[in-house]
Coordinates of C-alpha atoms in Angstrom, one line a residue:
M1 CA 53.4 -63.0 43.4
L2 CA 50.8 -61.5 45.7
S3 CA 52.2 -58.4 47.3
T4 CA 50.2 -58.9 50.6
V5 CA 51.9 -62.2 51.4
T6 CA 55.1 -61.8 53.3
S7 CA 58.2 -63.4 51.9
L8 CA 59.5 -66.2 54.1
H9 CA 62.8 -68.1 54.3
L10 CA 61.9 -71.5 55.7
P11 CA 64.4 -73.3 58.0
P12 CA 65.7 -76.6 56.9
L13 CA 63.6 -79.7 57.5
N14 CA 66.2 -81.1 59.9
H15 CA 65.5 -78.2 62.4
T16 CA 65.9 -79.5 66.0
D17 CA 64.5 -78.6 69.4
S18 CA 67.0 -76.4 71.2
H19 CA 66.6 -78.5 74.4
T20 CA 66.4 -82.1 73.1
H21 CA 68.5 -81.6 70.0
R22 CA 65.9 -83.8 68.2
P23 CA 63.5 -82.6 65.4
N24 CA 60.3 -81.0 66.8
S25 CA 57.8 -82.1 64.1
Q26 CA 54.8 -80.4 65.6
N27 CA 56.5 -77.0 65.9
L28 CA 57.8 -77.3 62.3
T29 CA 54.4 -78.2 61.0
T30 CA 52.8 -75.2 62.7
H31 CA 55.5 -72.9 61.5
L32 CA 55.0 -74.1 57.9
L33 CA 51.2 -73.9 58.0
H34 CA 51.2 -70.2 58.9
N35 CA 54.2 -68.9 57.0
F36 CA 54.6 -70.5 53.6
S37 CA 54.6 -67.8 50.9
S38 CA 55.5 -69.4 47.6
P39 CA 54.4 -72.5 45.6
L40 CA 57.8 -74.1 46.4
E41 CA 57.2 -73.7 50.1
L42 CA 53.6 -75.0 49.8
K43 CA 54.9 -78.1 48.1
Q44 CA 57.5 -78.6 50.8
L45 CA 54.7 -78.3 53.4
H46 CA 52.5 -80.7 51.4
A47 CA 55.2 -83.2 51.3
H48 CA 55.9 -82.8 55.0
L49 CA 52.2 -83.4 55.8
I50 CA 52.1 -86.5 53.8
K51 CA 55.3 -87.7 55.4
T52 CA 54.1 -87.1 58.9
N53 CA 50.6 -88.5 58.1
T54 CA 49.0 -85.1 58.9
P55 CA 45.5 -84.6 57.4
L56 CA 45.3 -82.0 54.6
T57 CA 42.3 -80.4 56.3
S58 CA 44.9 -78.6 58.5
L59 CA 46.0 -76.6 55.4
P60 CA 44.9 -72.9 55.3
L61 CA 42.9 -72.8 52.1
T62 CA 42.8 -69.1 51.7
R63 CA 46.6 -68.9 52.0
I64 CA 46.9 -71.6 49.3
A65 CA 44.7 -69.5 47.0
F66 CA 46.8 -66.4 47.5
V67 CA 50.1 -68.2 46.9
C68 CA 48.9 -70.0 43.8
S69 CA 46.7 -67.4 42.1
L70 CA 47.9 -65.7 38.9
N71 CA 50.8 -68.1 38.4
P72 CA 51.3 -71.6 36.9
S73 CA 50.7 -73.3 40.3
F74 CA 47.0 -72.6 40.0
S75 CA 46.2 -76.1 38.9
Y76 CA 48.3 -77.5 41.8
A77 CA 46.1 -75.6 44.2
Q78 CA 43.0 -77.0 42.5
K79 CA 44.3 -80.6 43.1
I80 CA 44.7 -79.9 46.8
F81 CA 41.2 -78.4 46.9
K82 CA 39.7 -81.4 45.2
H83 CA 40.8 -83.6 48.1
L84 CA 38.9 -81.5 50.6
E85 CA 35.2 -81.3 51.2
N86 CA 34.9 -77.4 51.1
P87 CA 34.0 -76.0 47.6
E88 CA 37.2 -74.5 46.2
I89 CA 35.3 -71.3 45.1
L90 CA 35.2 -70.3 48.8
A91 CA 39.0 -70.0 48.9
W92 CA 39.2 -68.2 45.6
N93 CA 36.5 -65.7 46.7
S94 CA 38.6 -64.7 49.7
C95 CA 41.5 -64.0 47.3
L96 CA 39.2 -62.1 44.9
K97 CA 37.8 -59.9 47.7
A98 CA 41.3 -59.0 48.8
F99 CA 42.4 -58.1 45.3
A100 CA 39.2 -56.1 44.6
E101 CA 39.8 -54.0 47.7
G102 CA 43.6 -53.8 47.3
K103 CA 45.9 -51.5 45.4
D104 CA 45.7 -53.5 42.2
P105 CA 42.0 -54.4 41.6
I106 CA 42.9 -55.5 38.0
D107 CA 44.3 -58.7 39.7
A108 CA 40.7 -59.6 40.7
V109 CA 39.7 -59.4 37.0
M110 CA 42.7 -61.5 35.9
L111 CA 42.0 -64.1 38.6
F112 CA 38.4 -64.3 37.5
Y113 CA 39.3 -65.2 34.0
Q114 CA 41.8 -67.7 35.2
L115 CA 39.0 -69.4 37.2
Q116 CA 36.9 -69.5 34.1
S117 CA 39.7 -71.1 32.1
F118 CA 39.9 -73.9 34.6
H119 CA 36.1 -74.2 34.7
V120 CA 35.6 -73.1 38.3
L121 CA 31.9 -72.2 38.6
P122 CA 31.5 -68.7 40.1
D123 CA 28.9 -67.9 42.7
S124 CA 27.2 -64.6 43.5
F125 CA 30.0 -63.6 45.8
T126 CA 32.6 -64.2 43.1
L127 CA 30.7 -61.9 40.8
S128 CA 30.2 -59.2 43.4
F129 CA 33.9 -59.0 44.2
V130 CA 34.9 -58.8 40.5
L131 CA 32.2 -56.2 39.9
K132 CA 33.7 -54.2 42.7
A133 CA 37.1 -54.3 41.0
C134 CA 35.5 -53.2 37.7
T135 CA 33.8 -50.3 39.5
R136 CA 37.0 -49.1 41.0
L137 CA 38.7 -49.4 37.6
L138 CA 35.7 -47.9 35.7
D139 CA 36.0 -51.0 33.5
V140 CA 32.7 -51.2 31.7
S141 CA 33.9 -53.7 29.1
N142 CA 34.5 -56.4 31.7
G143 CA 31.5 -55.2 33.5
R144 CA 29.4 -56.2 30.5
V145 CA 31.0 -59.7 30.6
L146 CA 30.1 -60.0 34.3
H147 CA 26.5 -58.8 33.5
G148 CA 26.4 -61.7 31.0
Y149 CA 27.4 -64.2 33.7
V150 CA 24.8 -62.8 36.0
E151 CA 22.1 -63.5 33.3
K152 CA 23.5 -66.8 32.3
L153 CA 23.8 -68.2 35.9
G154 CA 20.3 -67.0 36.8
F155 CA 21.3 -64.3 39.4
Q156 CA 18.9 -61.7 38.0
S157 CA 16.9 -61.8 41.3
N158 CA 20.0 -60.9 43.3
L159 CA 19.3 -57.2 43.8
F160 CA 22.8 -56.5 45.3
L161 CA 24.4 -57.7 42.1
M162 CA 22.0 -55.9 39.8
N163 CA 22.5 -52.7 41.7
M164 CA 26.3 -53.1 41.3
I165 CA 25.9 -53.5 37.5
L166 CA 23.6 -50.5 37.4
N167 CA 26.0 -48.5 39.4
L168 CA 28.9 -49.5 37.1
Y169 CA 27.1 -48.5 34.0
A170 CA 26.1 -45.2 35.6
L171 CA 29.6 -44.3 36.8
C172 CA 31.0 -45.1 33.4
G173 CA 28.6 -42.8 31.7
E174 CA 26.6 -45.5 30.0
V175 CA 23.3 -43.8 30.8
R176 CA 21.4 -45.6 28.0
D177 CA 22.4 -49.0 29.3
A178 CA 21.8 -48.0 32.8
R179 CA 18.3 -46.8 32.1
L180 CA 17.6 -49.9 30.0
L181 CA 18.7 -52.2 32.9
F182 CA 16.8 -50.0 35.4
D183 CA 13.5 -50.3 33.4
K184 CA 14.0 -54.1 33.0
M185 CA 14.6 -54.8 36.7
S186 CA 11.7 -56.8 38.1
H187 CA 12.7 -55.7 41.7
R188 CA 14.1 -52.4 42.8
D189 CA 15.0 -51.1 46.2
V190 CA 15.7 -47.5 47.3
V191 CA 19.4 -48.0 46.4
T192 CA 18.4 -48.8 42.8
W193 CA 16.4 -45.6 42.5
N194 CA 19.2 -43.5 44.1
I195 CA 21.8 -44.9 41.7
M196 CA 19.7 -43.9 38.7
M197 CA 18.9 -40.5 40.1
T198 CA 22.5 -39.8 41.0
Q199 CA 23.6 -40.3 37.4
L200 CA 20.8 -38.1 36.0
V201 CA 21.6 -35.3 38.5
K202 CA 25.3 -35.5 37.5
R203 CA 24.3 -35.1 33.9
G204 CA 22.2 -32.1 34.7
D205 CA 18.9 -33.9 33.7
I206 CA 17.1 -32.6 36.8
K207 CA 13.7 -33.0 35.2
E208 CA 14.1 -36.7 34.6
A209 CA 15.7 -37.2 38.0
Y210 CA 12.7 -35.5 39.7
D211 CA 10.4 -37.7 37.7
L212 CA 12.1 -40.8 39.1
F213 CA 12.0 -39.2 42.6
S214 CA 8.3 -38.6 42.3
R215 CA 7.7 -42.3 41.4
M216 CA 9.8 -43.8 44.2
P217 CA 7.7 -46.1 46.4
E218 CA 9.9 -45.2 49.4
R219 CA 12.6 -42.6 49.9
S220 CA 15.7 -42.6 52.2
V221 CA 17.3 -39.4 53.5
R222 CA 19.8 -39.9 50.7
S223 CA 17.0 -39.8 48.1
W224 CA 15.8 -36.4 49.5
T225 CA 19.3 -35.0 49.9
L226 CA 20.3 -36.1 46.4
M227 CA 17.3 -34.3 44.8
I228 CA 17.8 -31.2 47.0
S229 CA 21.5 -31.0 46.0
G230 CA 20.5 -31.6 42.4
F231 CA 18.2 -28.6 42.3
V232 CA 21.0 -26.4 43.9
Q233 CA 23.6 -27.6 41.4
C234 CA 21.2 -26.8 38.5
G235 CA 20.5 -23.3 39.8
K236 CA 17.1 -24.0 41.2
P237 CA 17.3 -23.0 44.9
K238 CA 13.6 -22.3 45.2
E239 CA 12.8 -25.9 44.2
A240 CA 15.5 -27.1 46.5
I241 CA 14.0 -25.3 49.5
S242 CA 10.5 -26.3 48.6
L243 CA 11.5 -29.9 48.5
F244 CA 13.3 -29.6 51.8
L245 CA 10.2 -28.3 53.4
E246 CA 8.3 -31.3 52.0
M247 CA 11.0 -33.5 53.4
E248 CA 10.4 -32.0 56.9
E249 CA 6.7 -32.6 56.5
A250 CA 7.4 -36.2 55.7
G251 CA 9.2 -36.6 59.0
V252 CA 12.6 -37.4 57.5
R253 CA 15.4 -36.1 59.6
P254 CA 18.1 -34.3 57.6
N255 CA 21.7 -35.4 57.9
E256 CA 24.9 -33.4 57.5
V257 CA 24.9 -33.6 53.7
T258 CA 21.3 -32.4 53.6
V259 CA 22.2 -29.4 55.8
V260 CA 25.0 -28.4 53.4
A261 CA 22.7 -28.6 50.4
V262 CA 19.9 -26.6 52.1
L263 CA 22.3 -23.9 53.3
A264 CA 23.7 -23.6 49.8
A265 CA 20.2 -23.1 48.5
C266 CA 19.5 -20.4 51.2
A267 CA 22.8 -18.7 50.2
D268 CA 21.7 -18.6 46.5
L269 CA 18.2 -17.4 47.4
G270 CA 19.1 -15.1 50.2
D271 CA 16.7 -16.9 52.5
L272 CA 18.2 -15.8 55.9
G273 CA 15.2 -17.0 58.0
L274 CA 15.5 -20.7 56.9
G275 CA 19.3 -20.4 56.9
R276 CA 19.2 -19.4 60.6
R277 CA 16.8 -22.2 61.4
I278 CA 19.1 -24.8 59.7
H279 CA 22.0 -23.4 61.6
E280 CA 20.2 -23.9 64.9
Y281 CA 19.2 -27.4 63.8
S282 CA 22.8 -28.2 62.9
N283 CA 24.0 -27.1 66.4
Q284 CA 21.3 -29.1 68.1
S285 CA 22.3 -32.2 66.0
G286 CA 25.9 -32.0 66.9
F287 CA 27.1 -31.0 63.4
S288 CA 29.0 -27.9 64.6
R289 CA 32.4 -29.7 64.2
N290 CA 31.7 -30.4 60.6
A291 CA 34.0 -28.0 58.7
R292 CA 32.0 -28.3 55.5
I293 CA 28.8 -27.2 57.3
S294 CA 30.7 -24.3 58.9
N295 CA 32.1 -23.2 55.6
T296 CA 28.7 -23.3 54.0
L297 CA 27.3 -21.3 56.9
I298 CA 29.9 -18.6 56.3
E299 CA 28.9 -18.5 52.6
M300 CA 25.2 -18.4 53.5
Y301 CA 25.6 -15.5 55.9
V302 CA 27.9 -13.6 53.5
K303 CA 25.4 -14.0 50.7
C304 CA 22.5 -13.0 52.9
G305 CA 24.3 -9.8 53.9
C306 CA 25.0 -10.9 57.5
L307 CA 28.8 -10.4 57.6
E308 CA 28.9 -10.3 61.4
D309 CA 27.2 -13.7 61.6
A310 CA 29.7 -15.1 59.1
C311 CA 32.5 -13.8 61.3
T312 CA 31.0 -15.4 64.3
V313 CA 30.9 -18.8 62.6
F314 CA 34.4 -18.4 61.4
D315 CA 35.8 -17.3 64.8
G316 CA 34.0 -20.2 66.5
M317 CA 35.6 -22.9 64.3
K318 CA 38.1 -25.1 66.1
E319 CA 39.7 -26.3 63.0
R320 CA 39.7 -24.1 59.8
T321 CA 40.5 -25.3 56.4
V322 CA 41.8 -23.3 53.4
V323 CA 38.1 -23.2 52.3
S324 CA 37.2 -21.5 55.6
W325 CA 39.8 -18.8 55.2
S326 CA 39.1 -18.3 51.5
A327 CA 35.3 -18.0 52.1
M328 CA 35.8 -15.4 54.8
I329 CA 38.3 -13.4 52.7
A330 CA 35.9 -13.4 49.7
G331 CA 33.0 -12.4 52.0
L332 CA 34.8 -9.4 53.4
A333 CA 35.8 -8.3 49.9
M334 CA 32.2 -8.6 48.7
H335 CA 31.0 -6.5 51.6
G336 CA 33.4 -3.7 50.9
Q337 CA 35.7 -4.7 53.8
A338 CA 38.7 -5.0 51.5
E339 CA 41.3 -3.9 54.0
E340 CA 40.0 -6.4 56.6
A341 CA 40.2 -9.1 53.9
L342 CA 43.9 -8.4 53.4
R343 CA 44.5 -8.4 57.2
L344 CA 42.7 -11.8 57.4
F345 CA 45.0 -13.1 54.7
S346 CA 48.0 -12.1 56.8
R347 CA 46.5 -14.0 59.8
M348 CA 46.1 -17.0 57.5
I349 CA 49.7 -17.0 56.5
Q350 CA 50.8 -16.6 60.1
T351 CA 48.9 -19.8 61.1
G352 CA 50.9 -21.7 58.5
M353 CA 48.0 -22.3 56.2
D354 CA 48.9 -22.1 52.5
P355 CA 46.4 -20.3 50.2
N356 CA 44.9 -21.9 47.2
D357 CA 43.6 -20.5 43.9
V358 CA 40.3 -19.5 45.4
T359 CA 42.0 -17.5 48.1
F360 CA 43.7 -15.4 45.5
V361 CA 40.5 -14.7 43.7
G362 CA 39.2 -13.2 46.9
L363 CA 42.3 -11.2 47.4
L364 CA 42.4 -9.8 43.9
H365 CA 38.7 -9.0 44.2
A366 CA 39.4 -7.1 47.4
C367 CA 42.3 -5.2 45.8
S368 CA 40.1 -4.3 42.9
H369 CA 37.3 -2.7 45.0
I370 CA 39.7 -0.8 47.2
G371 CA 41.9 0.4 44.3
F372 CA 45.1 -1.3 45.5
V373 CA 46.7 -1.8 42.1
A374 CA 50.3 -2.3 43.2
Q375 CA 49.3 -4.8 45.9
G376 CA 47.0 -6.6 43.4
R377 CA 50.0 -7.0 41.0
E378 CA 52.1 -8.4 43.9
F379 CA 49.4 -11.0 44.8
F380 CA 49.2 -12.0 41.1
T381 CA 53.0 -12.6 41.0
S382 CA 53.2 -14.1 44.4
M383 CA 50.6 -16.8 43.8
T384 CA 52.9 -18.5 41.3
N385 CA 56.3 -17.6 42.6
D386 CA 55.6 -18.2 46.3
Y387 CA 52.8 -20.7 46.4
G388 CA 53.0 -22.6 43.1
V389 CA 49.4 -21.6 42.2
V390 CA 48.9 -21.5 38.4
P391 CA 46.7 -18.5 37.5
R392 CA 43.3 -19.5 36.1
I393 CA 41.0 -17.5 33.9
E394 CA 39.3 -16.1 37.0
H395 CA 42.6 -14.6 38.2
Y396 CA 43.2 -13.0 34.8
G397 CA 39.7 -11.6 34.9
C398 CA 40.3 -10.1 38.4
M399 CA 43.5 -8.4 37.2
V400 CA 41.7 -6.9 34.2
D401 CA 38.9 -5.7 36.5
L402 CA 41.5 -4.2 38.9
L403 CA 43.3 -2.3 36.1
S404 CA 40.0 -1.2 34.5
R405 CA 38.5 0.1 37.7
A406 CA 41.7 2.1 38.2
G407 CA 41.3 3.7 34.8
L408 CA 44.4 1.9 33.4
L409 CA 42.4 0.8 30.4
Q410 CA 45.2 0.6 27.9
E411 CA 47.3 -1.5 30.3
A412 CA 44.3 -3.7 30.9
Y413 CA 43.9 -4.2 27.1
E414 CA 47.6 -5.1 26.7
F415 CA 47.3 -7.5 29.6
I416 CA 44.5 -9.3 27.8
T417 CA 46.4 -9.5 24.6
N418 CA 49.4 -11.0 26.3
M419 CA 47.5 -13.6 28.3
P420 CA 48.9 -17.2 27.9
I421 CA 45.3 -18.5 27.8
K422 CA 42.5 -17.4 25.6
P423 CA 40.5 -14.6 27.3
N424 CA 36.8 -15.4 27.8
S425 CA 33.7 -13.2 27.9
V426 CA 34.2 -12.4 31.6
V427 CA 37.7 -10.9 30.9
W428 CA 36.5 -8.8 28.0
G429 CA 33.4 -7.9 30.0
A430 CA 35.6 -6.5 32.8
L431 CA 37.4 -4.2 30.3
L432 CA 34.0 -3.1 28.9
G433 CA 32.8 -2.2 32.4
G434 CA 35.9 0.0 32.9
C435 CA 35.3 1.6 29.5
K436 CA 31.8 2.6 30.6
V437 CA 33.0 4.2 33.9
H438 CA 35.9 6.0 32.2
R439 CA 34.0 6.7 29.0
N440 CA 36.4 5.1 26.6
I441 CA 34.4 4.4 23.5
E442 CA 37.2 3.1 21.3
L443 CA 38.2 0.3 23.7
A444 CA 34.6 -0.4 24.5
E445 CA 34.0 -1.1 20.8
E446 CA 37.0 -3.4 20.7
A447 CA 35.8 -5.3 23.8
T448 CA 32.3 -5.7 22.4
K449 CA 33.7 -7.0 19.1
H450 CA 35.2 -9.9 21.0
L451 CA 32.2 -10.3 23.3
S452 CA 29.8 -10.6 20.3
E453 CA 31.8 -13.7 19.2
L454 CA 32.3 -15.3 22.7
D455 CA 28.9 -14.7 24.1
P456 CA 26.6 -13.4 21.4
L457 CA 23.4 -13.8 23.3
N458 CA 24.4 -12.0 26.5
D459 CA 22.3 -8.9 26.5
G460 CA 24.4 -7.2 29.2
Y461 CA 27.3 -6.4 26.9
Y462 CA 25.1 -4.9 24.2
V463 CA 23.3 -2.8 26.9
V464 CA 26.6 -1.5 28.3
L465 CA 27.8 -0.4 24.9
S466 CA 24.4 1.1 24.1
N467 CA 24.6 3.1 27.3
I468 CA 28.1 4.3 26.6
Y469 CA 26.9 5.7 23.3
A470 CA 23.9 7.2 24.9
E471 CA 26.0 9.0 27.6
A472 CA 28.1 10.4 24.7
Q473 CA 24.8 11.4 23.0
R474 CA 25.6 9.2 20.0
W475 CA 22.0 8.3 19.5
E476 CA 22.4 6.8 16.1
D477 CA 25.0 4.3 17.5
T478 CA 22.7 3.6 20.4
A479 CA 19.9 2.8 18.0
R480 CA 22.3 0.7 15.9
V481 CA 23.2 -1.5 18.9
R482 CA 19.5 -1.9 19.9
K483 CA 18.7 -3.0 16.3
L484 CA 21.6 -5.4 16.3
M485 CA 20.1 -7.0 19.5
R486 CA 16.8 -7.4 17.8
D487 CA 18.3 -8.8 14.7
R488 CA 20.2 -11.4 16.7
G489 CA 17.3 -12.2 18.8
V490 CA 18.9 -10.9 22.0
K491 CA 16.4 -9.9 24.6
K492 CA 17.2 -7.5 27.5
T493 CA 17.1 -9.2 30.8
P494 CA 14.4 -7.6 32.9
G495 CA 15.6 -6.2 36.2
W496 CA 14.0 -7.6 39.3
S497 CA 14.5 -7.3 43.1
S498 CA 13.3 -9.5 45.9
I499 CA 12.8 -9.1 49.6
T500 CA 11.8 -11.8 52.1
V501 CA 9.2 -10.7 54.8
D502 CA 7.9 -13.2 57.3
G503 CA 9.3 -16.1 55.3
V504 CA 7.6 -15.1 52.1
I505 CA 9.7 -13.9 49.1
H506 CA 8.2 -10.9 47.3
E507 CA 9.6 -10.1 43.8
F508 CA 9.3 -6.8 42.0
V509 CA 10.1 -5.7 38.5
A510 CA 10.7 -2.1 37.3
G511 CA 7.4 -0.2 37.1
D512 CA 5.6 -3.1 38.9
E513 CA 1.9 -2.3 39.3
A514 CA 0.7 -5.8 39.8
H515 CA 1.6 -6.1 43.5
P516 CA -1.4 -5.9 45.8
Q517 CA 0.2 -3.0 47.7
A518 CA 1.5 -1.2 44.6
Q519 CA -0.5 2.1 45.1
E520 CA 0.6 2.3 48.8
I521 CA 4.2 1.7 47.8
F522 CA 4.0 4.6 45.2
Q523 CA 2.4 6.9 47.8
M524 CA 5.0 6.2 50.4
W525 CA 7.8 6.7 47.9
E526 CA 6.5 10.2 47.1
K527 CA 6.6 11.0 50.8
L528 CA 10.2 9.7 51.0
V529 CA 11.2 11.8 48.0
V530 CA 10.1 15.0 49.8
K531 CA 12.3 14.2 52.8
M532 CA 15.2 13.2 50.5
R533 CA 15.0 16.5 48.6
L534 CA 15.3 18.4 51.8
K535 CA 18.6 16.6 52.3
G536 CA 19.8 17.6 48.9
Y537 CA 18.6 14.7 46.7
V538 CA 18.5 15.4 43.0
P539 CA 17.3 12.6 40.8
N540 CA 20.1 11.4 38.6
T541 CA 18.2 11.2 35.3
S542 CA 21.4 10.6 33.3
V543 CA 21.0 6.9 34.1
V544 CA 17.8 6.8 32.1
L545 CA 19.2 6.4 28.7
L546 CA 16.0 7.0 26.8
D547 CA 14.8 9.9 24.7
M548 CA 12.0 11.3 26.9
E549 CA 11.0 14.4 28.9
E550 CA 12.8 15.0 32.2
D551 CA 9.7 14.5 34.4
Q552 CA 9.1 11.1 32.6
K553 CA 12.7 10.2 33.3
E554 CA 12.1 10.9 37.0
K555 CA 9.0 8.8 37.1
F556 CA 10.9 6.0 35.4
L557 CA 13.6 6.3 38.0
Y558 CA 11.1 6.1 40.9
R559 CA 9.7 2.8 39.7
H560 CA 13.1 0.9 39.7
S561 CA 12.6 -2.6 41.2
E562 CA 15.0 -2.1 44.2
K563 CA 13.1 1.1 45.2
L564 CA 9.8 -0.8 45.2
A565 CA 11.2 -3.6 47.2
L566 CA 12.7 -1.2 49.7
V567 CA 9.5 0.7 50.3
F568 CA 7.6 -2.6 50.6
G569 CA 10.1 -3.7 53.3
L570 CA 9.7 -0.4 55.2
M571 CA 5.9 -0.8 55.1
N572 CA 5.9 -4.4 56.3
T573 CA 8.6 -4.7 58.9
G574 CA 9.0 -3.2 62.3
P575 CA 11.1 -0.1 63.1
G576 CA 14.8 -0.8 63.3
T577 CA 14.5 -4.1 61.3
P578 CA 17.3 -4.4 58.7
I579 CA 16.1 -4.4 55.1
R580 CA 17.7 -7.1 52.9
I581 CA 17.2 -6.9 49.1
M582 CA 18.5 -9.1 46.3
K583 CA 18.8 -7.7 42.7
N584 CA 19.7 -9.6 39.6
L585 CA 21.4 -6.6 37.9
R586 CA 23.6 -3.8 39.2
V587 CA 22.1 -1.2 41.4
C588 CA 21.9 2.0 39.4
E589 CA 23.7 5.2 40.6
D590 CA 20.5 7.0 41.4
C591 CA 19.2 4.1 43.6
H592 CA 22.6 4.0 45.3
A593 CA 22.5 7.7 46.2
A594 CA 18.8 7.4 47.3
F595 CA 19.4 4.4 49.5
K596 CA 22.2 6.2 51.4
L597 CA 19.8 9.1 52.2
I598 CA 16.9 6.8 53.1
S599 CA 19.1 4.7 55.5
A600 CA 19.6 7.9 57.6
I601 CA 16.0 9.2 57.2
V602 CA 14.3 5.9 58.4
N603 CA 17.2 4.9 60.7
R604 CA 17.5 1.5 59.1
E605 CA 20.3 -0.7 57.8
I606 CA 19.7 -1.5 54.2
V607 CA 21.6 -4.3 52.6
V608 CA 21.4 -4.8 48.8
R609 CA 23.1 -7.8 47.1
D610 CA 23.3 -7.0 43.4
R611 CA 25.1 -8.8 40.6
N612 CA 28.5 -7.5 41.5
R613 CA 28.7 -6.9 45.2
F614 CA 27.0 -6.1 48.5
H615 CA 26.0 -2.5 49.4
C616 CA 25.5 -2.0 53.1
F617 CA 23.7 1.3 53.6
K618 CA 23.7 2.8 57.2
D619 CA 23.5 6.2 58.7
G620 CA 23.7 7.9 55.3
S621 CA 26.7 6.0 53.9
C622 CA 27.6 2.8 52.0
S623 CA 30.2 0.2 52.8
C624 CA 31.5 0.5 49.3
R625 CA 34.2 3.0 48.6
D626 CA 32.8 3.6 45.2
Y627 CA 29.6 2.9 43.4
W628 CA 31.0 0.6 40.8

């Protein structure tokens, strides 16, 4: 019985008017017409209509369909429908639509097959409602049957139906069938193209998706947004921003989803200029109440090194989600404001907002950088005991990082071996990083043994072990690791740094002499070195783990990519302008020491985002408590 029809207990047929004490036939008929809810009550009503010579056209056909669908009274309903002029499929379609949109869409599929067994010819609406049910159920098998009906009944020109079938194949992962159908379709609209592109983006086939995008005869804002988001998801923020600028030139107005995608690209690329412009556009467009946009703005400002702007967005939010709090906590931790991150967590709890797994990653990260081992342990225990958050691999990695930074390497190793889930390369990598700082060769070798199995082509782990051997002057072992890299085809990732000036991104690699201003950069660096030496700067050549003369090591140090980017920024921006640099690897110890001195010499704020964290240099100091 259909759950949406209310059960009714009908009064006896000898019901009388309260004033005349005589049966009120008209009231009884009206009551029955609007309240019957079972085949038995329908038959009573039918008999009453015949007895009172009331025309059957007064019967509510949709209600008859609901009452008689999916039960043996189906044929009884058909007999009633045949006495009426309206095609019976109209009544059944109403029933199919309700089923397809209700809590049990499978009922729509069952009713469709019942209609076929009684030879009721479906129309395009019939097929659309059942296709909707199949889509909600991700039922590709019955979807194929419906596709067959579409072909058999000649509905191939119905673009709405064809798009529904295409979407069903795509959602169910039947990419080959979807593409075959797409290629065979004689007519396509923007929805058709978007459906196909969406599936390709989801599968990470960004090249094929962009090929379709390029061929689209017309594009909606959804088409542009889909492609921009796809580039971001595939780690191509440059392409995402380039496409967004093309979208602007085409005169297409971004919507809220576009804004989120572009802000995410700005965050990944560190494009503060465009990020600020999108923020302004968002405010002008009335998007400021969109929590997702505000959350992405926080992330963008954090990743661009503008912690104050991130705080301003956070403080201005009228309604904050757990994502808002977690993003701000993580941002503070990344910028070396670990204590403030912990205070913000206390505020979060006071508001009644429960933390999630991402919140605890930020908290553990904060504890790791500030050296709060005991508090980190408490958070790790509390996340499960107090909030029911099951630790993921990221939380275990944070704990190993926390213990390793604190020099508790043996405890970190035991923690890994006792983990209830298999440790990944990030977990062992955290231990390896601690081994380098605390010069523990034995555990470094143990960590590398696991890393060579889990992530054999990651050059970073080999380089760290090689550097550990070099610092211990075990040159044969250093050479052995380098040879192992060559034998396995592992290539060292070249270090690069980038800086954006006047909206243009400039990239530098170590020893870069190809830049048009290379000679000017080298000359200005030499002048800075003179001033730095007067303040006690001594080049830390120990970070150059190569067998060469001391003066050659110094020259090698001076050509690090972040130093070149810094000098370029000083040369091409006005006095007092903050310098913001992005680096793909860790900032070396010598650059870290040099940047602290330079920030005081030139009276500039220097923000460097490296692979691990943010370093905010100002007035001769860094926001980080320690280099690592």
